[in-house]
């Protein structure tokens, strides 16, 4: 379980929290939970998501369990710095879709005394580290890895297996396109896909 940092008002620095895992693991749900707690504590919050993510709503960040919170869609990470001024807490969803500038943006915000909470996929559908996530995890003070349940074995899943025949790295989708798999199930599914080709 994640416990919020104790605030030392003499130290005027924030910190970075990363929530990562596979699809259907509860990343966005955990992001929303932390942000709503900050809102309840009367902290000034702002939430951002990539403008390309319009799966559930143009402006809301929505989890698979239908929890939601208002956000600001942005086309690039650089926009976040401008729009986050005056905030105590900044939330960023689907960070893997941002350019590498997101790492500098998060560190700059933390250095200004802002708590930065970032959620994103740590691996792409091929099982490789996804976009800026490894660098964000390396510079974060706190990393929470959440897991889905494997649809084939019932074990913990941390791979996002793409069920469709599409090789594009960025492809937004849901349960029709992706399923969470354990290491063993993912290995067998990938091997089966290779044999078909």
Short mmCIF file of C-alpha atoms in Angstrom, two decimals:
data_model
loop_
_atom_site.label_atom_id
_atom_site.label_comp_id
_atom_site.label_asym_id
_atom_site.label_seq_id
_atom_site.Cartn_x
_atom_site.Cartn_y
_atom_site.Cartn_z
CA UNK A 1 0.00 0.00 0.00
CA UNK A 2 1.20 3.49 -0.84
CA UNK A 3 1.43 6.01 1.99
CA UNK A 4 1.61 9.70 1.15
CA UNK A 5 4.84 11.50 1.92
CA UNK A 6 5.04 13.50 5.14
CA UNK A 7 5.27 17.16 4.17
CA UNK A 8 8.23 19.07 5.54
CA UNK A 9 7.38 22.72 5.00
CA UNK A 10 11.03 23.74 5.39
CA UNK A 11 11.90 21.73 2.31
CA UNK A 12 10.23 23.39 -0.67
CA UNK A 13 10.39 20.40 -2.98
CA UNK A 14 7.69 18.09 -4.21
CA UNK A 15 8.10 14.53 -5.41
CA UNK A 16 7.08 12.15 -8.19
CA UNK A 17 4.90 9.06 -7.74
CA UNK A 18 4.56 6.58 -10.61
CA UNK A 19 1.73 4.06 -10.83
CA UNK A 20 2.51 1.46 -13.51
CA UNK A 21 1.42 -1.95 -14.72
CA UNK A 22 -0.41 -3.70 -17.53
CA UNK A 23 -3.77 -2.85 -18.98
CA UNK A 24 -6.71 -3.60 -16.65
CA UNK A 25 -4.48 -3.46 -13.55
CA UNK A 26 -6.13 -0.44 -11.90
CA UNK A 27 -3.55 2.26 -12.69
CA UNK A 28 -6.08 4.97 -13.51
CA UNK A 29 -8.32 3.88 -10.65
CA UNK A 30 -5.41 4.36 -8.22
CA UNK A 31 -4.50 7.72 -9.81
CA UNK A 32 -8.09 8.94 -9.37
CA UNK A 33 -8.17 7.67 -5.76
CA UNK A 34 -5.03 9.64 -4.84
CA UNK A 35 -6.26 12.77 -6.61
CA UNK A 36 -9.68 12.66 -4.96
CA UNK A 37 -8.02 12.35 -1.54
CA UNK A 38 -5.95 15.45 -2.33
CA UNK A 39 -9.11 17.25 -3.49
CA UNK A 40 -10.87 16.29 -0.26
CA UNK A 41 -7.92 17.76 1.66
CA UNK A 42 -8.59 21.05 -0.19
CA UNK A 43 -5.36 20.87 -2.16
CA UNK A 44 -5.31 22.52 -5.57
CA UNK A 45 -5.13 19.78 -8.18
CA UNK A 46 -4.90 19.61 -11.95
CA UNK A 47 -5.11 16.46 -14.05
CA UNK A 48 -3.73 15.99 -17.56
CA UNK A 49 -4.05 13.31 -20.21
CA UNK A 50 -2.78 12.99 -23.79
CA UNK A 51 -5.20 14.56 -26.27
CA UNK A 52 -5.17 11.33 -28.31
CA UNK A 53 -6.88 9.41 -25.49
CA UNK A 54 -10.58 9.82 -26.22
CA UNK A 55 -11.70 6.26 -25.42
CA UNK A 56 -14.25 7.07 -22.72
CA UNK A 57 -14.49 10.84 -22.80
CA UNK A 58 -12.85 13.85 -24.44
CA UNK A 59 -12.01 15.54 -21.11
CA UNK A 60 -12.58 13.11 -18.24
CA UNK A 61 -10.01 10.60 -17.06
CA UNK A 62 -12.09 7.44 -16.69
CA UNK A 63 -10.99 4.09 -15.24
CA UNK A 64 -12.30 0.70 -16.37
CA UNK A 65 -14.48 0.59 -13.23
CA UNK A 66 -16.10 3.91 -14.34
CA UNK A 67 -14.43 6.12 -11.70
CA UNK A 68 -13.77 9.50 -13.26
CA UNK A 69 -12.28 12.91 -12.68
CA UNK A 70 -12.14 16.01 -14.87
CA UNK A 71 -8.89 16.52 -16.77
CA UNK A 72 -7.24 18.74 -19.33
CA UNK A 73 -6.26 16.98 -22.56
CA UNK A 74 -2.91 18.23 -23.89
CA UNK A 75 -1.16 17.54 -27.21
CA UNK A 76 2.36 17.56 -25.73
CA UNK A 77 4.08 17.32 -22.35
CA UNK A 78 5.36 20.91 -22.57
CA UNK A 79 1.77 22.21 -22.21
CA UNK A 80 1.57 20.74 -18.70
CA UNK A 81 4.20 23.09 -17.25
CA UNK A 82 2.21 26.14 -18.30
CA UNK A 83 -1.18 24.85 -17.15
CA UNK A 84 0.01 23.43 -13.79
CA UNK A 85 1.05 26.74 -12.23
CA UNK A 86 -0.47 27.32 -8.79
CA UNK A 87 -1.21 23.63 -8.16
CA UNK A 88 -0.32 21.55 -5.12
CA UNK A 89 -0.84 18.23 -6.89
CA UNK A 90 -0.60 17.34 -10.58
CA UNK A 91 -1.95 14.07 -11.97
CA UNK A 92 -0.94 12.70 -15.37
CA UNK A 93 -2.68 9.71 -16.95
CA UNK A 94 -1.45 7.51 -19.83
CA UNK A 95 2.07 8.95 -19.53
CA UNK A 96 3.48 6.36 -21.94
CA UNK A 97 1.82 8.27 -24.81
CA UNK A 98 3.69 11.51 -24.08
CA UNK A 99 7.01 12.48 -25.64
CA UNK A 100 10.26 12.22 -23.64
CA UNK A 101 9.79 15.85 -22.49
CA UNK A 102 7.38 14.46 -19.86
CA UNK A 103 10.36 13.41 -17.70
CA UNK A 104 11.75 16.97 -17.56
CA UNK A 105 8.26 18.40 -16.99
CA UNK A 106 7.61 16.08 -14.02
CA UNK A 107 11.02 16.82 -12.48
CA UNK A 108 10.60 20.58 -12.95
CA UNK A 109 7.17 20.47 -11.28
CA UNK A 110 8.52 18.41 -8.37
CA UNK A 111 11.40 20.87 -7.99
CA UNK A 112 8.81 23.66 -7.69
CA UNK A 113 7.24 21.92 -4.69
CA UNK A 114 4.44 20.09 -6.51
CA UNK A 115 3.41 16.50 -5.83
CA UNK A 116 3.32 14.80 -9.25
CA UNK A 117 1.35 11.56 -9.68
CA UNK A 118 1.87 9.76 -12.99
CA UNK A 119 0.07 6.65 -14.27
CA UNK A 120 1.00 4.63 -17.34
CA UNK A 121 1.80 1.32 -18.95
CA UNK A 122 5.32 0.20 -18.12
CA UNK A 123 5.49 -2.19 -21.12
CA UNK A 124 4.05 -2.12 -24.62
CA UNK A 125 2.21 -5.07 -26.20
CA UNK A 126 5.54 -6.56 -27.29
CA UNK A 127 6.78 -6.68 -23.69
CA UNK A 128 9.27 -3.83 -24.13
CA UNK A 129 9.61 -0.79 -21.83
CA UNK A 130 7.08 1.79 -23.05
CA UNK A 131 8.13 5.31 -24.06
CA UNK A 132 9.23 7.60 -21.22
CA UNK A 133 7.98 5.28 -18.45
CA UNK A 134 11.39 3.73 -17.56
CA UNK A 135 12.94 7.20 -17.11
CA UNK A 136 9.95 8.37 -15.06
CA UNK A 137 10.23 5.29 -12.83
CA UNK A 138 13.96 5.90 -12.38
CA UNK A 139 13.53 9.52 -11.26
CA UNK A 140 10.41 8.98 -9.13
CA UNK A 141 10.59 8.83 -5.35
CA UNK A 142 7.75 6.28 -5.28
CA UNK A 143 6.84 3.57 -7.78
CA UNK A 144 3.73 1.45 -7.34
CA UNK A 145 3.41 -1.52 -9.69
CA UNK A 146 -0.15 -2.80 -9.91
CA UNK A 147 -1.22 -6.06 -11.52
CA UNK A 148 -4.24 -7.32 -13.38
CA UNK A 149 -5.47 -10.90 -13.18
CA UNK A 150 -4.47 -13.14 -16.08
CA UNK A 151 -7.51 -14.04 -18.18
CA UNK A 152 -6.06 -17.47 -18.98
CA UNK A 153 -4.41 -18.66 -15.76
CA UNK A 154 -5.89 -16.57 -12.95
CA UNK A 155 -2.37 -15.63 -11.80
CA UNK A 156 -1.09 -12.05 -11.52
CA UNK A 157 -0.75 -10.49 -14.95
CA UNK A 158 1.71 -7.82 -15.94
CA UNK A 159 1.70 -8.16 -19.73
CA UNK A 160 -0.78 -6.47 -22.09
CA UNK A 161 -1.34 -8.96 -24.93
CA UNK A 162 -2.75 -7.52 -28.15
CA UNK A 163 -5.36 -9.85 -29.63
CA UNK A 164 -5.67 -8.06 -32.95
CA UNK A 165 -3.25 -8.30 -35.86
CA UNK A 166 -1.97 -4.72 -35.75
CA UNK A 167 1.71 -3.92 -35.33
CA UNK A 168 1.37 -0.17 -34.58
CA UNK A 169 2.98 0.68 -31.25
CA UNK A 170 0.19 3.08 -30.20
CA UNK A 171 -3.26 1.58 -30.56
CA UNK A 172 -5.96 2.59 -28.12
CA UNK A 173 -8.22 -0.26 -27.17
CA UNK A 174 -10.17 -2.21 -24.60
CA UNK A 175 -10.98 -5.86 -23.89
CA UNK A 176 -11.71 -6.53 -27.58
CA UNK A 177 -8.13 -5.62 -28.49
CA UNK A 178 -6.14 -6.47 -25.35
CA UNK A 179 -6.05 -8.96 -22.51
CA UNK A 180 -3.86 -9.06 -19.39
CA UNK A 181 -1.62 -12.13 -19.23
CA UNK A 182 0.84 -13.66 -16.78
CA UNK A 183 4.41 -14.28 -17.91
CA UNK A 184 3.70 -17.91 -18.82
CA UNK A 185 0.46 -17.16 -20.68
CA UNK A 186 2.09 -14.26 -22.53
CA UNK A 187 5.05 -16.42 -23.55
CA UNK A 188 2.74 -19.13 -24.95
CA UNK A 189 0.49 -16.58 -26.71
CA UNK A 190 3.48 -14.86 -28.36
CA UNK A 191 4.94 -18.20 -29.41
CA UNK A 192 1.61 -19.21 -30.95
CA UNK A 193 1.46 -15.89 -32.84
CA UNK A 194 4.99 -16.44 -34.19
CA UNK A 195 4.09 -19.91 -35.44
CA UNK A 196 1.16 -18.45 -37.45
CA UNK A 197 3.50 -16.14 -39.41
#
